[in-house]
PDB file of C-alpha atoms in Angstrom:
ATOM      1  CA  MET X1263      25.947  38.203 -18.061  1.00 27.00           C
ATOM      2  CA  ALA X1264      24.008  39.695 -15.139  1.00 27.00           C
ATOM      3  CA  GLY X1265      20.613  38.126 -14.472  1.00 28.00           C
ATOM      4  CA  ILE X1266      21.278  34.911 -16.401  1.00 27.00           C
ATOM      5  CA  VAL X1267      21.239  31.638 -14.533  1.00 27.00           C
ATOM      6  CA  THR X1268      23.626  29.078 -15.964  1.00 32.00           C
ATOM      7  CA  PRO X1269      23.208  25.319 -15.295  1.00 37.00           C
ATOM      8  CA  GLY X1270      25.102  24.309 -12.209  1.00 40.00           C
ATOM      9  CA  SER X1271      25.393  27.817 -10.817  1.00 38.00           C
ATOM     10  CA  LYS X1272      24.568  28.479  -7.145  1.00 44.00           C
ATOM     11  CA  LYS X1273      21.437  30.423  -8.069  1.00 45.00           C
ATOM     12  CA  ASP X1274      20.283  27.674 -10.433  1.00 45.00           C
ATOM     13  CA  LYS X1275      20.632  25.062  -7.692  1.00 49.00           C
ATOM     14  CA  ARG X1276      18.357  27.075  -5.440  1.00 54.00           C
ATOM     15  CA  LYS X1277      15.637  26.853  -8.079  1.00 60.00           C
ATOM     16  CA  ARG X1278      15.806  23.106  -8.489  1.00 66.00           C
ATOM     17  CA  PRO X1279      12.794  21.154  -7.170  1.00 69.00           C
ATOM     18  CA  ARG X1280      13.188  19.981  -3.601  1.00 85.00           C
ATOM     19  CA  LYS X1281      11.503  17.219  -1.638  1.00 88.00           C
ATOM     20  CA  ALA X1282       9.836  17.645   1.730  1.00 89.00           C
ATOM     21  CA  ARG X1283       9.555  14.719   4.105  1.00 92.00           C
ATOM     22  CA  PRO X1284       6.073  13.130   4.063  1.00 95.00           C
ATOM     23  CA  VAL X1285       3.567  14.111   6.743  1.00 95.00           C
ATOM     24  CA  LYS X1286       2.721  10.762   8.323  1.00 95.00           C
ATOM     25  CA  PRO X1287      -0.471   9.855  10.207  1.00 95.00           C
ATOM     26  CA  SER X1288      -0.056   9.463  13.961  1.00 96.00           C
ATOM     27  CA  ARG X1289      -0.518   5.947  15.312  1.00 95.00           C
ATOM     28  CA  LYS X1290      -0.919   7.407  18.800  1.00 96.00           C
ATOM     29  CA  ILE X1291      -3.940   9.439  17.651  1.00 97.00           C
ATOM     30  CA  GLN X1292      -5.361   6.441  15.808  1.00 96.00           C
ATOM     31  CA  LEU X1293      -5.160   4.237  18.919  1.00 96.00           C
ATOM     32  CA  ALA X1294      -6.676   6.940  21.137  1.00 95.00           C
ATOM     33  CA  ILE X1295      -9.687   7.287  18.846  1.00 94.00           C
ATOM     34  CA  ARG X1296     -10.083   3.528  18.583  1.00 94.00           C
ATOM     35  CA  LYS X1297     -10.156   3.302  22.374  1.00 94.00           C
ATOM     36  CA  GLU X1298     -12.788   6.068  22.492  1.00 92.00           C
ATOM     37  CA  ILE X1299     -15.034   4.207  20.045  1.00 91.00           C
ATOM     38  CA  TYR X1300     -14.483   0.894  21.858  1.00 91.00           C
ATOM     39  CA  THR X1301     -15.648   2.468  25.121  1.00 91.00           C
ATOM     40  CA  SER X1302     -18.932   3.539  23.533  1.00 87.00           C
ATOM     41  CA  LEU X1303     -19.364   0.097  21.998  1.00 90.00           C
ATOM     42  CA  GLU X1304     -18.905  -1.529  25.399  1.00 92.00           C
ATOM     43  CA  ASP X1305     -21.709   0.624  26.813  1.00 90.00           C
ATOM     44  CA  ILE X1306     -24.003  -0.505  23.990  1.00 90.00           C
ATOM     45  CA  ALA X1307     -23.055  -4.164  24.452  1.00 90.00           C
ATOM     46  CA  LEU X1308     -23.932  -3.980  28.163  1.00 91.00           C
ATOM     47  CA  ASP X1309     -27.483  -2.961  27.252  1.00 91.00           C
ATOM     48  CA  ILE X1310     -27.836  -6.005  24.987  1.00 93.00           C
ATOM     49  CA  GLU X1311     -26.091  -8.323  27.448  1.00 91.00           C
ATOM     50  CA  GLY X1312     -28.694  -7.447  30.069  1.00 91.00           C
ATOM     51  CA  ILE X1313     -31.538  -8.743  27.895  1.00 94.00           C
ATOM     52  CA  GLN X1314     -29.901 -11.407  25.709  1.00 92.00           C
ATOM     53  CA  GLU X1315     -31.191 -14.305  27.836  1.00 93.00           C
ATOM     54  CA  TRP X1316     -34.697 -12.820  27.604  1.00 95.00           C
ATOM     55  CA  LEU X1317     -34.334 -12.338  23.815  1.00 92.00           C
ATOM     56  CA  ALA X1318     -33.253 -15.964  23.438  1.00 91.00           C
ATOM     57  CA  GLY X1319     -36.056 -17.326  25.650  1.00 90.00           C
ATOM     58  CA  GLU X1320     -39.198 -15.628  26.922  1.00 91.00           C
ATOM     59  CA  ALA X1321     -39.526 -12.653  24.557  1.00 92.00           C
ATOM     60  CA  THR X1322     -42.112 -12.742  21.789  1.00 94.00           C
ATOM     61  CA  PRO X1323     -41.113 -11.416  18.344  1.00 92.00           C
ATOM     62  CA  ALA X1324     -43.199  -8.257  18.863  1.00 94.00           C
ATOM     63  CA  GLN X1325     -41.677  -7.604  22.290  1.00 95.00           C
ATOM     64  CA  ALA X1326     -38.163  -8.213  21.011  1.00 93.00           C
ATOM     65  CA  MET X1327     -38.603  -5.841  18.054  1.00 92.00           C
ATOM     66  CA  ARG X1328     -40.094  -3.123  20.240  1.00 94.00           C
ATOM     67  CA  VAL X1329     -37.194  -3.309  22.679  1.00 94.00           C
ATOM     68  CA  MET X1330     -34.630  -3.354  19.859  1.00 91.00           C
ATOM     69  CA  GLN X1331     -36.216  -0.301  18.266  1.00 92.00           C
ATOM     70  CA  ASP X1332     -36.198   1.546  21.597  1.00 93.00           C
ATOM     71  CA  LEU X1333     -32.529   0.694  22.159  1.00 92.00           C
ATOM     72  CA  THR X1334     -31.611   1.758  18.621  1.00 90.00           C
ATOM     73  CA  GLU X1335     -33.305   5.124  19.106  1.00 91.00           C
ATOM     74  CA  LYS X1336     -31.713   5.579  22.535  1.00 92.00           C
ATOM     75  CA  TRP X1337     -28.205   4.942  21.236  1.00 90.00           C
ATOM     76  CA  ARG X1338     -28.775   6.931  18.064  1.00 89.00           C
ATOM     77  CA  LYS X1339     -29.197  10.014  20.253  1.00 89.00           C
ATOM     78  CA  ILE X1340     -26.351   9.185  22.632  1.00 89.00           C
ATOM     79  CA  TYR X1341     -23.933   8.184  19.884  1.00 86.00           C
ATOM     80  CA  GLY X1342     -24.896  11.197  17.786  1.00 86.00           C
ATOM     81  CA  ALA X1343     -23.709  13.610  20.469  1.00 87.00           C
ATOM     82  CA  ARG X1344     -20.617  11.525  21.239  1.00 89.00           C
ATOM     83  CA  ALA X1345     -19.712  11.147  17.564  1.00 92.00           C
ATOM     84  CA  GLU X1346     -19.585  14.894  17.004  1.00 92.00           C
ATOM     85  CA  ARG X1347     -17.388  15.450  20.061  1.00 93.00           C
ATOM     86  CA  VAL X1348     -15.067  12.572  19.192  1.00 94.00           C
ATOM     87  CA  ALA X1349     -14.815  13.681  15.550  1.00 95.00           C
ATOM     88  CA  LYS X1350     -13.892  17.256  16.512  1.00 96.00           C
ATOM     89  CA  ASP X1351     -11.214  16.086  18.955  1.00 96.00           C
ATOM     90  CA  TRP X1352      -9.942  13.568  16.401  1.00 96.00           C
ATOM     91  CA  VAL X1353      -9.567  16.087  13.564  1.00 97.00           C
ATOM     92  CA  ALA X1354      -8.090  18.719  15.895  1.00 96.00           C
ATOM     93  CA  ALA X1355      -5.398  16.256  17.043  1.00 97.00           C
ATOM     94  CA  ILE X1356      -4.570  15.184  13.486  1.00 97.00           C
ATOM     95  CA  ASN X1357      -4.521  18.817  12.353  1.00 95.00           C
ATOM     96  CA  ALA X1358      -2.066  19.832  15.065  1.00 95.00           C
ATOM     97  CA  ASN X1359       0.189  16.866  14.278  1.00 96.00           C
ATOM     98  CA  SER X1360      -0.050  17.541  10.524  1.00 95.00           C
ATOM     99  CA  LYS X1361       0.768  21.234  10.954  1.00 93.00           C
ATOM    100  CA  ALA X1362       3.823  20.542  13.118  1.00 93.00           C
ATOM    101  CA  GLN X1363       5.198  17.936  10.710  1.00 95.00           C
ATOM    102  CA  PHE X1364       4.509  20.098   7.657  1.00 93.00           C
ATOM    103  CA  GLU X1365       6.252  23.170   9.065  1.00 91.00           C
ATOM    104  CA  LYS X1366       9.289  21.128  10.101  1.00 92.00           C
ATOM    105  CA  SER X1367       9.399  19.407   6.715  1.00 91.00           C
ATOM    106  CA  ILE X1368       9.231  22.661   4.734  1.00 90.00           C
ATOM    107  CA  ALA X1369      11.853  24.305   6.947  1.00 90.00           C
ATOM    108  CA  ARG X1370      14.213  21.353   6.474  1.00 89.00           C
ATOM    109  CA  ALA X1371      13.683  21.268   2.685  1.00 88.00           C
ATOM    110  CA  LEU X1372      14.274  24.999   2.217  1.00 87.00           C
ATOM    111  CA  GLY X1373      16.847  25.516   4.941  1.00 85.00           C
ATOM    112  CA  VAL X1374      14.846  28.363   6.498  1.00 78.00           C
ATOM    113  CA  ASP X1375      12.509  28.788   9.445  1.00 78.00           C
ATOM    114  CA  TYR X1376       8.883  28.289   8.478  1.00 75.00           C
ATOM    115  CA  THR X1377       5.839  28.750  10.675  1.00 75.00           C
ATOM    116  CA  THR X1378       2.204  29.287   9.757  1.00 71.00           C
ATOM    117  CA  ILE X1379       0.379  31.607  12.119  1.00 58.00           C
ATOM    118  CA  PHE X1380      -2.996  31.578  10.401  1.00 60.00           C
ATOM    119  CA  GLU X1381      -4.615  28.780   8.400  1.00 68.00           C
ATOM    120  CA  ASP X1382      -6.307  29.813   5.182  1.00 78.00           C
ATOM    121  CA  GLU X1383      -9.679  28.709   3.830  1.00 86.00           C
ATOM    122  CA  LEU X1384      -8.341  25.529   2.190  1.00 89.00           C
ATOM    123  CA  VAL X1385      -7.152  24.046   5.496  1.00 92.00           C
ATOM    124  CA  TYR X1386     -10.211  25.255   7.388  1.00 92.00           C
ATOM    125  CA  ASN X1387     -12.605  23.704   4.860  1.00 94.00           C
ATOM    126  CA  ALA X1388     -10.647  20.429   4.787  1.00 95.00           C
ATOM    127  CA  ALA X1389     -10.858  20.193   8.580  1.00 95.00           C
ATOM    128  CA  GLU X1390     -14.578  21.032   8.649  1.00 95.00           C
ATOM    129  CA  PHE X1391     -15.356  18.392   6.023  1.00 95.00           C
ATOM    130  CA  ALA X1392     -13.234  15.831   7.882  1.00 96.00           C
ATOM    131  CA  VAL X1393     -15.235  16.424  11.082  1.00 96.00           C
ATOM    132  CA  LEU X1394     -18.529  15.828   9.265  1.00 95.00           C
ATOM    133  CA  GLU X1395     -17.276  12.692   7.518  1.00 95.00           C
ATOM    134  CA  ALA X1396     -15.726  11.194  10.661  1.00 94.00           C
ATOM    135  CA  SER X1397     -18.832  11.992  12.726  1.00 94.00           C
ATOM    136  CA  ASN X1398     -21.137  10.336  10.187  1.00 94.00           C
ATOM    137  CA  LEU X1399     -18.966   7.217  10.077  1.00 92.00           C
ATOM    138  CA  ILE X1400     -18.900   6.875  13.856  1.00 92.00           C
ATOM    139  CA  LYS X1401     -22.686   7.194  13.946  1.00 90.00           C
ATOM    140  CA  THR X1402     -23.053   4.176  11.646  1.00 90.00           C
ATOM    141  CA  ILE X1403     -21.451   1.820  14.202  1.00 89.00           C
ATOM    142  CA  PRO X1404     -24.434   1.452  16.588  1.00 87.00           C
ATOM    143  CA  GLU X1405     -26.864   1.467  13.644  1.00 88.00           C
ATOM    144  CA  GLU X1406     -25.101  -1.514  12.078  1.00 92.00           C
ATOM    145  CA  TYR X1407     -24.640  -3.251  15.435  1.00 93.00           C
ATOM    146  CA  PHE X1408     -28.327  -3.126  16.377  1.00 92.00           C
ATOM    147  CA  GLY X1409     -29.341  -3.970  12.819  1.00 92.00           C
ATOM    148  CA  LYS X1410     -27.297  -7.164  12.885  1.00 95.00           C
ATOM    149  CA  VAL X1411     -28.499  -8.110  16.372  1.00 94.00           C
ATOM    150  CA  GLN X1412     -32.110  -7.572  15.304  1.00 93.00           C
ATOM    151  CA  GLU X1413     -31.532  -9.742  12.237  1.00 95.00           C
ATOM    152  CA  ALA X1414     -30.088 -12.520  14.411  1.00 96.00           C
ATOM    153  CA  VAL X1415     -33.031 -12.316  16.824  1.00 94.00           C
ATOM    154  CA  MET X1416     -35.510 -12.657  13.938  1.00 94.00           C
ATOM    155  CA  GLN X1417     -33.631 -15.626  12.510  1.00 95.00           C
ATOM    156  CA  ASN X1418     -33.733 -17.248  15.921  1.00 94.00           C
ATOM    157  CA  PHE X1419     -37.512 -16.733  16.204  1.00 94.00           C
ATOM    158  CA  GLN X1420     -37.954 -18.242  12.749  1.00 94.00           C
ATOM    159  CA  GLN X1421     -35.796 -21.197  13.825  1.00 93.00           C
ATOM    160  CA  LEU X1422     -33.349 -20.515  11.019  1.00 95.00           C
ATOM    161  CA  PRO X1423     -29.754 -21.633  11.603  1.00 95.00           C
ATOM    162  CA  LEU X1424     -27.358 -18.900  12.630  1.00 96.00           C
ATOM    163  CA  PRO X1425     -23.863 -18.694  11.042  1.00 95.00           C
ATOM    164  CA  GLU X1426     -21.495 -21.526  11.971  1.00 95.00           C
ATOM    165  CA  GLY X1427     -24.152 -23.139  14.181  1.00 95.00           C
ATOM    166  CA  ARG X1428     -23.954 -20.438  16.846  1.00 96.00           C
ATOM    167  CA  THR X1429     -26.646 -19.941  19.450  1.00 96.00           C
ATOM    168  CA  LEU X1430     -28.313 -16.534  19.550  1.00 95.00           C
ATOM    169  CA  ILE X1431     -26.192 -15.434  22.504  1.00 95.00           C
ATOM    170  CA  GLU X1432     -23.020 -16.609  20.748  1.00 96.00           C
ATOM    171  CA  GLN X1433     -24.080 -14.750  17.596  1.00 96.00           C
ATOM    172  CA  ILE X1434     -24.712 -11.537  19.563  1.00 95.00           C
ATOM    173  CA  ARG X1435     -21.210 -11.784  21.025  1.00 95.00           C
ATOM    174  CA  HIS X1436     -19.806 -12.428  17.555  1.00 96.00           C
ATOM    175  CA  ILE X1437     -21.571  -9.300  16.244  1.00 96.00           C
ATOM    176  CA  TYR X1438     -19.924  -7.272  18.995  1.00 95.00           C
ATOM    177  CA  GLY X1439     -16.512  -8.549  17.872  1.00 95.00           C
ATOM    178  CA  VAL X1440     -17.291  -7.616  14.261  1.00 94.00           C
ATOM    179  CA  SER X1441     -18.316  -4.129  15.376  1.00 93.00           C
ATOM    180  CA  GLN X1442     -15.031  -3.745  17.237  1.00 94.00           C
ATOM    181  CA  SER X1443     -13.140  -4.796  14.109  1.00 94.00           C
ATOM    182  CA  ARG X1444     -15.025  -2.225  12.078  1.00 92.00           C
ATOM    183  CA  ALA X1445     -14.220   0.446  14.650  1.00 93.00           C
ATOM    184  CA  THR X1446     -10.536  -0.475  14.305  1.00 94.00           C
ATOM    185  CA  VAL X1447     -10.710  -0.069  10.519  1.00 93.00           C
ATOM    186  CA  ILE X1448     -12.520   3.270  10.819  1.00 94.00           C
ATOM    187  CA  ALA X1449      -9.957   4.616  13.295  1.00 95.00           C
ATOM    188  CA  ARG X1450      -7.001   3.558  11.156  1.00 95.00           C
ATOM    189  CA  ASP X1451      -8.499   4.390   7.769  1.00 94.00           C
ATOM    190  CA  GLN X1452      -9.943   7.794   8.669  1.00 95.00           C
ATOM    191  CA  THR X1453      -6.760   8.884  10.468  1.00 96.00           C
ATOM    192  CA  SER X1454      -4.872   8.340   7.199  1.00 96.00           C
ATOM    193  CA  LYS X1455      -7.549  10.013   5.064  1.00 96.00           C
ATOM    194  CA  ILE X1456      -7.831  13.071   7.309  1.00 97.00           C
ATOM    195  CA  ASN X1457      -4.045  13.387   7.469  1.00 97.00           C
ATOM    196  CA  THR X1458      -3.799  13.299   3.668  1.00 97.00           C
ATOM    197  CA  ALA X1459      -6.659  15.768   3.180  1.00 96.00           C
ATOM    198  CA  LEU X1460      -5.018  18.280   5.524  1.00 96.00           C
ATOM    199  CA  THR X1461      -1.625  17.686   3.914  1.00 96.00           C
ATOM    200  CA  GLN X1462      -3.112  18.391   0.490  1.00 96.00           C
ATOM    201  CA  ALA X1463      -4.745  21.591   1.740  1.00 95.00           C
ATOM    202  CA  ARG X1464      -1.472  22.838   3.247  1.00 94.00           C
ATOM    203  CA  ASN X1465       0.479  21.971   0.114  1.00 94.00           C
ATOM    204  CA  GLU X1466      -1.942  23.798  -2.144  1.00 94.00           C
ATOM    205  CA  GLU X1467      -2.093  26.687   0.326  1.00 91.00           C
ATOM    206  CA  VAL X1468       1.624  27.430  -0.157  1.00 91.00           C
ATOM    207  CA  GLY X1469       1.794  26.644  -3.878  1.00 92.00           C
ATOM    208  CA  ILE X1470       2.979  23.001  -3.876  1.00 94.00           C
ATOM    209  CA  SER X1471       1.049  21.288  -6.667  1.00 95.00           C
ATOM    210  CA  GLU X1472       2.868  17.936  -6.958  1.00 96.00           C
ATOM    211  CA  TYR X1473       4.017  15.078  -4.764  1.00 97.00           C
ATOM    212  CA  ILE X1474       5.972  11.840  -5.077  1.00 97.00           C
ATOM    213  CA  TRP X1475       4.111   8.666  -4.111  1.00 97.00           C
ATOM    214  CA  ARG X1476       5.857   6.679  -1.370  1.00 97.00           C
ATOM    215  CA  THR X1477       4.770   3.240  -0.174  1.00 96.00           C
ATOM    216  CA  ALA X1478       5.512   1.499   3.123  1.00 94.00           C
ATOM    217  CA  GLY X1479       7.934  -0.700   1.176  1.00 94.00           C
ATOM    218  CA  ASP X1480       6.878  -4.076   2.593  1.00 96.00           C
ATOM    219  CA  VAL X1481       4.988  -7.214   1.501  1.00 95.00           C
ATOM    220  CA  ARG X1482       1.634  -5.678   2.484  1.00 94.00           C
ATOM    221  CA  VAL X1483       1.845  -3.007  -0.227  1.00 96.00           C
ATOM    222  CA  VAL X1484      -0.807  -3.847  -2.847  1.00 95.00           C
ATOM    223  CA  GLY X1485       0.775  -4.931  -6.110  1.00 94.00           C
ATOM    224  CA  THR X1486       4.080  -6.133  -4.624  1.00 95.00           C
ATOM    225  CA  PRO X1487       5.243  -9.194  -6.641  1.00 95.00           C
ATOM    226  CA  GLY X1488       5.251 -12.171  -4.284  1.00 94.00           C
ATOM    227  CA  GLY X1489       3.655 -10.032  -1.568  1.00 94.00           C
ATOM    228  CA  LEU X1490       0.413 -10.589   0.328  1.00 93.00           C
ATOM    229  CA  TYR X1491      -1.667  -8.698  -2.247  1.00 93.00           C
ATOM    230  CA  PRO X1492       0.107  -9.014  -5.621  1.00 93.00           C
ATOM    231  CA  LYS X1493      -2.842  -7.667  -7.635  1.00 89.00           C
ATOM    232  CA  GLY X1494      -4.485  -4.256  -7.467  1.00 83.00           C
ATOM    233  CA  ASN X1495      -8.214  -3.775  -7.961  1.00 81.00           C
ATOM    234  CA  ARG X1496     -10.805  -1.053  -8.557  1.00 78.00           C
ATOM    235  CA  ILE X1497     -11.061  -0.165  -4.866  1.00 83.00           C
ATOM    236  CA  HIS X1498      -7.346  -0.322  -4.133  1.00 89.00           C
ATOM    237  CA  GLY X1499      -5.004   0.186  -7.099  1.00 90.00           C
ATOM    238  CA  ASN X1500      -1.514  -1.202  -7.620  1.00 94.00           C
ATOM    239  CA  HIS X1501       0.383   1.070  -5.257  1.00 96.00           C
ATOM    240  CA  TYR X1502       3.641  -0.843  -5.698  1.00 96.00           C
ATOM    241  CA  LYS X1503       3.879   0.509  -9.247  1.00 95.00           C
ATOM    242  CA  ARG X1504       3.168   4.052  -8.079  1.00 96.00           C
ATOM    243  CA  ASN X1505       6.129   4.216  -5.714  1.00 97.00           C
ATOM    244  CA  GLY X1506       8.392   7.053  -6.853  1.00 96.00           C
ATOM    245  CA  GLN X1507       5.925   8.400  -9.407  1.00 97.00           C
ATOM    246  CA  VAL X1508       4.909  12.055  -9.439  1.00 97.00           C
ATOM    247  CA  PHE X1509       1.228  13.031  -9.080  1.00 97.00           C
ATOM    248  CA  ARG X1510      -0.626  16.322  -8.936  1.00 97.00           C
ATOM    249  CA  TRP X1511      -2.859  17.233  -6.011  1.00 97.00           C
ATOM    250  CA  ASP X1512      -5.530  18.446  -8.420  1.00 96.00           C
ATOM    251  CA  SER X1513      -5.532  15.156 -10.353  1.00 95.00           C
ATOM    252  CA  PRO X1514      -5.705  12.161  -7.986  1.00 95.00           C
ATOM    253  CA  PRO X1515      -5.452   8.529  -9.147  1.00 94.00           C
ATOM    254  CA  GLU X1516      -8.665   6.530  -9.471  1.00 91.00           C
ATOM    255  CA  ASP X1517      -8.578   5.354  -5.839  1.00 93.00           C
ATOM    256  CA  GLY X1518      -7.394   8.675  -4.439  1.00 95.00           C
ATOM    257  CA  HIS X1519      -4.209  10.204  -3.082  1.00 97.00           C
ATOM    258  CA  PRO X1520      -1.896   8.223  -0.726  1.00 97.00           C
ATOM    259  CA  GLY X1521      -3.802   7.157   2.380  1.00 95.00           C
ATOM    260  CA  PHE X1522      -7.248   7.358   0.749  1.00 94.00           C
ATOM    261  CA  ALA X1523      -7.764   3.765  -0.408  1.00 93.00           C
ATOM    262  CA  ILE X1524      -8.972   1.345   2.258  1.00 90.00           C
ATOM    263  CA  ASN X1525      -6.074   0.426   4.590  1.00 89.00           C
ATOM    264  CA  CYS X1526      -3.592   2.391   2.450  1.00 94.00           C
ATOM    265  CA  ARG X1527      -0.379   3.200   4.322  1.00 95.00           C
ATOM    266  CA  CYS X1528       1.232   5.197   1.525  1.00 96.00           C
ATOM    267  CA  VAL X1529       2.264   8.831   1.990  1.00 97.00           C
ATOM    268  CA  ALA X1530       2.901  11.877  -0.194  1.00 97.00           C
ATOM    269  CA  GLU X1531       6.384  13.378  -0.436  1.00 96.00           C
ATOM    270  CA  SER X1532       5.875  17.023  -1.424  1.00 95.00           C
ATOM    271  CA  LYS X1533       7.738  18.108  -4.554  1.00 95.00           C
ATOM    272  CA  ILE X1534       8.646  21.743  -4.052  1.00 93.00           C
ATOM    273  CA  ASP X1535       9.033  24.143  -6.957  1.00 90.00           C
ATOM    274  CA  ILE X1536      10.607  27.103  -5.169  1.00 87.00           C
ATOM    275  CA  GLU X1537       9.536  29.594  -7.830  1.00 86.00           C
ATOM    276  CA  ALA X1538       5.882  28.557  -7.380  1.00 85.00           C
ATOM    277  CA  LEU X1539       5.853  28.966  -3.590  1.00 86.00           C
ATOM    278  CA  LYS X1540       3.521  31.698  -2.396  1.00 79.00           C
ATOM    279  CA  PHE X1541       5.583  32.709   0.629  1.00 71.00           C
ATOM    280  CA  VAL X1542       9.038  33.086  -0.956  1.00 61.00           C
TER     281      VAL X1542
END
């Protein structure tokens, strides 16, 4: 009968849900941003290195605090301007990479050419929010660095023992290392989050409402029996159990979509309902 689709027919097969390859975060972009943040951190550390002997010896508490406050204010202004520039470049790079992967993935899944010429409001808003969030996170690095150095200086003046018996100069160097580690986490974590946010926006833009959760498939996946982190928690759920499960973009799990939980390396495999697509 004309117009009726029977199971197994060619037309019915075209309507079956299809999977699009996940849009993965770029390690190259992540490393470039990490290097950018490291460079700014090195500039800050040079300022402290120039006065650390004075802080540990001749400076009075009042002098030390005044200098620390001046340095904090100086770098708040410098880092503020840098953070906004770095965040814009960061999101722009991730957006371009995400767009290219998404278009290729959709084209492969549908067997047709697919290119987006204009981005709609969903993608634009996701990118704008990502810039603000990334910029604010970058700005916290010098704030935390100077805060910890100031705390160490005060402990030293009060003749309180510093962690692991370090001298003040050793503790200042340790704080720099901690700040670098935090910068590494921010670069890796935010690259994944921004990538997922833009992926979600593009999926919803074209009418894709669901995805299949995919893990990295190794011992570092949280919840993996016998793995490094066999138990999930409130901050980072059991992602091992989620592998292969279907989720909706408008109803994320407690700890967010793939890539949102701290250090999450999971990705979303778009589940395409051809009849729901807005461009077909």
